XYZ file of C-alpha atoms in Angstrom:
518
model
C 34.973 101.514 -29.120
C 38.797 101.299 -29.402
C 40.263 101.438 -32.892
C 40.368 98.017 -34.583
C 43.742 96.971 -36.012
C 43.940 94.714 -39.090
C 47.075 92.892 -40.231
C 46.869 92.358 -44.016
C 49.399 89.916 -45.543
C 49.531 89.756 -49.355
C 52.465 89.730 -51.784
C 50.419 92.022 -54.068
C 49.355 94.425 -51.315
C 49.934 97.472 -53.579
C 46.922 96.383 -55.644
C 44.684 96.896 -52.578
C 45.282 100.635 -52.075
C 41.590 101.552 -52.671
C 40.492 98.961 -50.102
C 43.111 100.168 -47.600
C 42.023 103.795 -48.009
C 38.390 102.743 -47.572
C 39.174 100.912 -44.326
C 41.174 103.890 -43.006
C 38.219 106.204 -43.682
C 35.967 103.796 -41.773
C 38.230 104.090 -38.736
C 40.261 100.870 -39.011
C 44.051 100.831 -38.670
C 45.689 98.557 -41.259
C 49.213 97.139 -40.982
C 50.471 95.611 -44.250
C 53.101 92.929 -44.911
C 53.995 91.100 -48.106
C 54.819 87.581 -46.892
C 54.007 84.966 -44.253
C 57.253 85.351 -42.309
C 56.667 89.069 -41.734
C 53.047 88.315 -40.780
C 54.189 85.864 -38.101
C 56.771 88.332 -36.791
C 54.135 91.064 -36.555
C 51.694 88.715 -34.799
C 54.345 87.713 -32.291
C 55.408 91.297 -31.475
C 52.169 93.300 -31.753
C 49.497 92.537 -29.166
C 47.095 95.091 -30.650
C 46.209 93.133 -33.805
C 42.496 92.240 -33.790
C 41.992 90.613 -37.220
C 44.258 89.075 -39.886
C 43.581 89.200 -43.642
C 45.709 86.497 -45.252
C 46.442 85.830 -48.930
C 46.229 82.111 -49.691
C 48.846 82.003 -52.495
C 51.864 83.945 -51.215
C 55.302 82.730 -52.363
C 57.564 81.113 -49.779
C 55.401 80.442 -46.756
C 51.916 79.812 -48.178
C 48.753 81.254 -46.718
C 47.674 77.900 -45.278
C 51.097 77.350 -43.685
C 51.033 80.870 -42.266
C 47.498 80.286 -40.971
C 48.601 77.155 -39.115
C 51.467 78.995 -37.415
C 49.291 82.006 -36.559
C 46.863 79.672 -34.789
C 49.792 78.210 -32.824
C 50.749 81.715 -31.635
C 47.266 83.175 -31.099
C 44.572 80.473 -31.408
C 41.669 82.857 -30.883
C 42.540 85.582 -33.384
C 40.065 85.870 -36.317
C 41.657 85.133 -39.709
C 40.064 85.959 -43.074
C 41.511 84.017 -46.011
C 41.672 85.912 -49.326
C 42.175 83.705 -52.361
C 41.914 83.404 -56.131
C 41.652 79.644 -55.725
C 38.098 78.323 -55.429
C 39.205 74.671 -55.262
C 37.097 72.728 -52.776
C 40.060 71.038 -51.072
C 41.717 74.416 -50.389
C 38.510 75.777 -48.895
C 38.022 72.670 -46.762
C 41.577 72.842 -45.432
C 41.214 76.543 -44.635
C 37.870 76.038 -42.901
C 39.265 73.021 -41.048
C 42.080 75.267 -39.812
C 39.432 77.504 -38.253
C 39.372 80.546 -40.487
C 36.655 83.006 -39.552
C 35.704 83.891 -43.135
C 37.087 83.841 -46.657
C 36.868 86.211 -49.639
C 37.419 85.469 -53.343
C 39.560 87.917 -55.331
C 38.868 90.474 -56.592
C 37.401 91.838 -53.362
C 35.506 95.089 -53.224
C 35.521 97.431 -50.227
C 31.938 96.660 -49.180
C 32.733 92.935 -48.965
C 35.602 93.717 -46.620
C 33.471 96.077 -44.518
C 30.731 93.437 -44.214
C 33.305 90.874 -43.092
C 34.646 93.278 -40.464
C 31.119 93.994 -39.240
C 30.472 90.266 -38.905
C 33.697 89.694 -36.985
C 33.836 92.746 -34.742
C 30.272 93.956 -34.419
C 28.212 90.793 -34.888
C 27.401 90.248 -31.216
C 26.524 93.896 -30.690
C 24.412 94.083 -33.851
C 22.610 90.811 -33.052
C 21.987 91.986 -29.493
C 20.598 95.315 -30.645
C 18.352 93.660 -33.228
C 17.083 91.031 -30.768
C 16.346 93.706 -28.181
C 14.462 95.879 -30.650
C 12.571 92.877 -32.090
C 11.523 91.731 -28.615
C 10.441 95.271 -27.704
C 8.147 95.206 -30.737
C 6.750 91.782 -29.829
C 6.415 92.503 -26.085
C 3.034 94.213 -26.436
C 1.711 91.525 -28.778
C 2.709 88.777 -26.334
C 1.168 90.728 -23.469
C -2.129 90.951 -25.339
C -2.009 87.242 -26.172
C -1.376 86.218 -22.564
C -4.448 88.123 -21.401
C -6.767 87.175 -24.268
C -8.287 83.918 -22.971
C -6.062 81.455 -24.808
C -6.963 77.841 -25.575
C -4.718 74.806 -25.093
C -2.971 75.145 -28.475
C -2.493 78.905 -28.109
C -0.884 78.494 -24.686
C 1.673 76.146 -26.223
C 2.345 78.710 -28.943
C 2.880 81.497 -26.394
C 5.168 79.302 -24.290
C 7.277 78.403 -27.329
C 7.559 82.091 -28.266
C 8.736 82.961 -24.758
C 11.342 80.188 -24.818
C 12.540 81.163 -28.285
C 13.035 84.724 -27.053
C 14.892 83.441 -23.994
C 17.273 81.535 -26.253
C 17.796 84.533 -28.563
C 18.493 86.853 -25.652
C 20.869 84.237 -24.184
C 22.983 84.511 -27.315
C 22.978 88.291 -27.430
C 23.585 88.883 -23.693
C 20.470 91.069 -23.554
C 20.350 91.362 -19.752
C 17.855 94.211 -19.550
C 15.475 92.595 -22.025
C 15.966 89.228 -20.320
C 14.662 90.706 -17.064
C 11.591 92.065 -18.836
C 11.037 88.699 -20.518
C 11.315 86.924 -17.146
C 8.587 89.205 -15.812
C 6.461 88.401 -18.842
C 6.962 84.678 -18.283
C 5.842 85.075 -14.669
C 2.722 86.852 -15.871
C 2.115 84.092 -18.414
C 2.383 81.474 -15.659
C -0.090 83.385 -13.502
C -2.661 83.345 -16.315
C -1.828 79.762 -17.280
C -2.431 78.634 -13.685
C -5.915 80.188 -13.833
C -6.511 78.437 -17.148
C -5.525 75.034 -15.701
C -7.660 75.662 -12.626
C -10.695 76.313 -14.845
C -10.206 73.395 -17.213
C -8.201 70.548 -15.692
C -11.018 68.514 -14.136
C -13.021 68.744 -17.372
C -10.015 67.452 -19.311
C -9.740 64.486 -16.985
C -13.353 63.689 -17.929
C -12.355 63.886 -21.603
C -13.996 67.226 -22.413
C -12.016 69.085 -25.112
C -8.793 67.763 -23.591
C -5.284 68.039 -25.020
C -3.182 64.923 -25.384
C -2.030 64.180 -21.833
C 0.349 61.768 -20.124
C -2.076 58.850 -20.014
C -2.827 58.895 -23.755
C 0.564 60.070 -25.030
C 1.604 56.613 -26.231
C -1.736 55.908 -27.872
C -1.951 59.272 -29.667
C 1.645 60.281 -30.411
C 3.846 57.160 -30.319
C 2.034 53.971 -31.301
C 0.689 55.310 -34.641
C 4.283 55.728 -35.849
C 5.558 52.256 -34.947
C 6.459 49.971 -37.810
C 8.043 46.573 -38.252
C 9.910 48.055 -41.252
C 12.008 50.520 -39.244
C 13.148 50.276 -35.588
C 11.816 53.020 -33.296
C 13.792 54.162 -30.258
C 11.947 56.311 -27.733
C 14.132 58.284 -25.314
C 12.306 59.696 -22.297
C 14.469 62.259 -20.516
C 13.002 62.660 -17.053
C 12.388 66.315 -16.139
C 13.247 67.739 -19.587
C 11.671 71.089 -20.384
C 11.010 72.533 -23.826
C 13.965 74.940 -23.525
C 16.283 72.044 -22.672
C 15.061 70.219 -25.764
C 15.870 73.313 -27.876
C 19.501 73.421 -26.673
C 20.161 69.768 -27.524
C 18.201 69.885 -30.786
C 21.117 71.336 -32.839
C 23.289 68.355 -31.860
C 20.643 65.811 -32.790
C 19.855 67.660 -36.024
C 23.352 66.976 -37.318
C 22.522 63.256 -37.519
C 18.711 63.147 -37.417
C 16.045 65.020 -39.344
C 13.159 66.398 -37.265
C 9.943 65.050 -38.777
C 7.558 66.511 -36.201
C 7.882 68.694 -33.099
C 4.752 68.197 -31.013
C 3.625 68.498 -27.406
C 1.450 67.005 -24.704
C 0.245 68.207 -21.314
C 1.558 66.421 -18.227
C -1.073 65.296 -15.772
C -1.126 66.606 -12.193
C 0.893 66.118 -10.124
C 3.706 66.903 -12.573
C 5.875 64.366 -10.773
C 7.549 61.191 -11.987
C 5.532 58.858 -9.781
C 2.298 60.033 -11.393
C 3.109 61.290 -14.880
C 5.549 58.584 -15.986
C 3.484 55.703 -14.661
C 0.520 57.218 -16.523
C 2.558 57.392 -19.740
C 3.592 53.743 -19.627
C 0.294 52.390 -18.326
C -1.853 54.436 -20.691
C -4.064 55.077 -17.662
C -4.645 57.749 -15.054
C -3.128 57.007 -11.612
C -6.413 55.987 -9.957
C -7.002 53.489 -12.768
C -3.495 52.051 -12.343
C -4.071 51.712 -8.592
C -7.376 49.945 -9.237
C -6.246 47.570 -12.014
C -2.679 46.901 -10.861
C -2.701 47.194 -7.077
C 0.647 45.452 -6.687
C 2.341 47.888 -9.068
C 1.137 51.179 -7.591
C 2.502 52.838 -4.450
C 1.099 55.969 -2.827
C 3.350 58.816 -1.705
C 3.772 57.552 1.847
C 4.289 53.882 0.886
C 7.766 52.402 1.216
C 9.714 51.399 -1.894
C 10.294 52.692 -5.400
C 7.310 54.343 -7.036
C 8.309 53.605 -10.655
C 9.562 50.032 -10.434
C 6.923 48.558 -12.769
C 7.143 50.802 -15.816
C 8.164 47.927 -18.088
C 5.228 45.827 -16.813
C 2.815 48.705 -17.397
C 4.217 49.341 -20.869
C 3.782 45.672 -21.776
C 0.118 45.687 -20.736
C -0.518 48.868 -22.728
C 1.105 47.466 -25.863
C -1.064 44.356 -25.602
C -4.201 46.348 -24.849
C -3.822 49.096 -27.464
C -1.889 47.546 -30.335
C -3.406 44.051 -30.065
C -0.548 42.697 -32.173
C 1.790 39.880 -31.345
C 4.424 40.826 -33.925
C 5.742 43.949 -32.134
C 9.079 43.151 -30.522
C 9.801 45.681 -27.788
C 12.332 46.402 -25.049
C 12.605 48.719 -22.035
C 15.816 50.142 -20.515
C 16.090 52.464 -17.525
C 19.336 54.339 -16.938
C 19.806 55.704 -13.433
C 23.569 55.308 -12.978
C 26.649 55.894 -15.119
C 27.597 52.220 -15.339
C 24.110 51.463 -16.763
C 24.687 54.198 -19.343
C 28.014 52.678 -20.400
C 26.395 49.269 -20.765
C 23.667 50.811 -22.908
C 26.281 52.493 -25.094
C 28.131 49.184 -25.556
C 24.996 47.405 -26.715
C 23.555 50.295 -28.731
C 23.090 48.284 -31.905
C 21.045 45.679 -30.008
C 18.177 48.170 -30.090
C 18.008 47.599 -33.842
C 16.766 44.056 -33.175
C 13.528 45.483 -31.709
C 10.624 47.192 -33.400
C 10.228 49.475 -30.386
C 12.818 50.268 -27.721
C 12.185 52.583 -24.777
C 15.065 54.243 -22.918
C 14.277 56.122 -19.703
C 17.203 58.370 -18.802
C 17.189 60.019 -15.400
C 20.079 62.494 -15.595
C 18.184 65.810 -15.811
C 16.090 64.859 -12.792
C 19.261 64.031 -10.859
C 20.782 67.335 -11.982
C 17.869 69.361 -10.617
C 17.996 67.523 -7.273
C 21.795 67.801 -7.041
C 21.613 71.522 -7.766
C 19.398 71.938 -4.699
C 21.853 70.119 -2.452
C 25.262 71.168 -3.801
C 26.492 74.759 -3.667
C 28.933 74.206 -6.537
C 26.074 73.210 -8.853
C 24.044 76.216 -7.743
C 26.893 78.343 -9.056
C 27.353 76.328 -12.245
C 23.600 76.448 -12.974
C 22.829 79.750 -11.320
C 20.001 80.774 -13.639
C 17.897 79.476 -16.516
C 20.594 80.205 -19.103
C 23.273 78.362 -17.114
C 20.893 75.462 -16.429
C 20.308 75.102 -20.163
C 24.039 75.320 -20.849
C 24.788 72.615 -18.289
C 22.098 70.392 -19.858
C 23.674 70.733 -23.296
C 27.190 70.148 -21.948
C 26.051 66.973 -20.196
C 24.206 65.681 -23.276
C 27.116 66.402 -25.610
C 29.462 64.305 -23.449
C 26.994 61.642 -22.321
C 26.853 57.926 -23.131
C 23.312 58.638 -24.345
C 24.572 60.894 -27.149
C 27.249 58.308 -27.988
C 24.478 55.695 -28.225
C 22.331 57.901 -30.463
C 25.310 58.599 -32.729
C 25.765 54.862 -33.244
C 22.068 54.395 -33.981
C 22.092 57.285 -36.472
C 24.338 55.219 -38.737
C 21.340 52.951 -39.395
C 17.804 53.646 -40.572
C 16.008 54.345 -37.295
C 13.148 56.464 -36.032
C 13.923 58.378 -32.836
C 11.316 59.821 -30.487
C 12.511 62.206 -27.773
C 10.146 63.191 -24.985
C 9.793 63.593 -21.230
C 7.333 62.981 -18.409
C 7.167 66.522 -17.012
C 9.249 69.670 -16.700
C 10.526 71.727 -13.806
C 10.304 75.343 -12.628
C 12.684 77.544 -10.666
C 10.752 78.392 -7.498
C 11.055 81.721 -5.696
C 7.877 82.372 -3.695
C 7.227 80.431 -0.459
C 3.680 79.479 0.527
C 2.877 78.282 4.048
C 1.174 74.946 4.526
C 0.359 72.889 7.589
C -0.267 69.135 7.520
C 0.022 66.043 9.676
C 3.008 63.689 9.734
C 1.636 61.604 6.823
C 1.512 64.566 4.426
C 3.601 64.036 1.284
C 6.955 65.795 1.129
C 7.005 67.282 -2.406
C 7.449 71.074 -2.461
C 5.065 71.679 -5.399
C 2.143 69.464 -4.382
C 0.841 68.035 -1.153
C -1.345 65.017 -0.438
C -2.680 64.763 3.070
C -5.502 65.128 5.558
C -6.515 68.323 7.349
C -4.251 70.507 5.211
C -4.169 74.235 5.939
C -2.827 76.450 3.156
C -3.093 79.767 1.334
C -6.014 79.152 -1.027
C -4.916 81.787 -3.540
C -1.605 79.938 -4.040
C -3.016 76.537 -4.946
C -5.389 74.460 -7.025
C -7.139 72.266 -4.474
C -8.716 68.911 -5.284
C -10.694 67.818 -2.241
C -11.951 64.701 -4.022
C -8.919 63.073 -5.706
C -11.200 60.786 -7.727
C -12.351 63.823 -9.723
C -8.762 64.206 -10.910
C -8.467 60.416 -11.322
C -5.912 60.259 -8.530
C -5.725 57.586 -5.804
C -7.333 58.399 -2.482
C -5.311 56.785 0.330
C -7.782 58.027 2.978
C -11.385 59.203 2.923
C -10.273 62.737 3.842
C -7.226 62.925 1.551
C -6.822 66.200 -0.344
C -4.393 67.221 -3.091
C -3.107 70.765 -3.456
C -0.949 71.934 -6.355
C 1.260 75.017 -6.194
C 0.650 77.648 -8.859
C 3.259 79.712 -10.694
C 6.647 79.736 -8.889
C 5.323 78.927 -5.392
C 6.823 76.262 -3.135
C 5.321 74.861 0.045
C 6.973 75.383 3.414
C 5.951 74.358 6.922
C 6.049 76.989 9.681
C 8.763 75.021 11.514
C 12.232 76.319 10.583
C 10.534 78.451 7.946
C 13.425 80.862 7.287
C 16.019 78.076 7.060
C 14.037 76.089 4.476
C 13.052 79.242 2.621
C 16.727 80.064 2.077
C 17.533 76.430 1.262
C 14.834 75.857 -1.360
C 14.353 79.305 -2.862
C 15.806 79.526 -6.380
C 15.869 75.729 -6.844
C 14.281 73.712 -9.649
C 11.190 71.802 -8.497
C 8.286 69.963 -10.080
C 4.839 68.678 -9.173
C 2.777 71.839 -9.582
C 1.239 74.087 -12.223
C 3.400 76.057 -14.647
C 4.057 76.155 -18.360
C 7.519 74.711 -17.721
C 6.170 71.663 -15.852
C 3.015 70.928 -17.855
C 3.785 71.688 -21.522
C 6.039 68.813 -22.583
C 7.823 68.280 -25.918
C 7.476 65.101 -27.950
C 9.690 65.066 -31.048
C 9.865 62.526 -33.843
C 13.104 62.258 -35.853
C 14.627 59.917 -38.430
C 18.289 59.286 -39.160
C 19.642 61.298 -42.085
């Protein structure tokens, strides 16, 4: 590493000779000045200065005035304020002016060394620690993945994998990230086997986790109250890792009361999972009880046009109370989002307000079709970053900031997640076969059996059966279905895109988080 150069400005610099000698022995070069004017001159002329130590109470140009001018010249340079003054307003002004750290006189050499380590070596030290910590946990995770996990343990393993992804994102641990990606693929292979063994039993109610069709009954309705408005935000296509990158923003204004989960039903697609959430029923039950509100894959028209109707019937059926005032809002376009932001406080007039926000789903589809978005969201880390950037600047976040000023309960959840697909799997079907890349519904399907969970009798999975010979197949792991026609073209087009509808931890394990305003 090149030698680090420190500029130290203090009118009593002679009193710091022991500290200066200590820094020189540790390999740092220290340039000293006794006033703010000389500090600014040095900053302007010397491009090799890496860090500035700045006395707060210098005569003439004060430390805070010098700090402001330094930031005008070199906004990104780290500045450490050294002060005798512990007054809160001084500290707030210094921190507001973007100091990197501050030290209270008298300062000892080890304090200064620790500050330098934090400034110069923090990323390297964090990266090294994260890499070594993950290396230690790698074997333990490997054993867990192959130990016959139950539904709760799979959620725990998935959360651990995501937490490691986020840590390695921060520390730029590329080599460890590749190993972790391999471990996630292995986890998905085992999880697919687990779903294949258990899913049909769950549908029959045998030792089942909370799933889409009983999410409202089990995780939402018990927390409704006429004393405090509840706003439920359903972000279509949101994965657990995407929740974790927007959580820090929400946590500034809301306190997380409970971070929970549910399992999306199959197919992990909006038409099935979200209708099941709002109806409180499995898809075959919706099709039977509300024929006019259900459309099969090949039917014309929107497949989720009656969510508000389904929600209303579930509220009446489950809560059996006439005093719950509720509302439903779906945001699919920017102008709808602006309208929602303008009337944010109207949600406070309801006991229960549901907001369905479709941006993440649109992002995943747009990334498939637009080369510029493929570059902007080239991998999982970039996809997460783009999600956070959108949320931070969205009308939705503006709406939630307004609501946080009042006493509200906020529930954030999704209908299903999405997985980045990389492995094509050939399938052949007739012209009426559904078009989704992660599941197929059709007659006379031919496919690679090892790549799919097949449900020859949709009724066993409580799915509609458009024809007597209709079969569902669900892609496992990171597979995506391709027809033999133009195989290479579509392989190149869809490989490395985010898709949903099949079986993976990312698609099935869904977050449901309950928060209250601070």
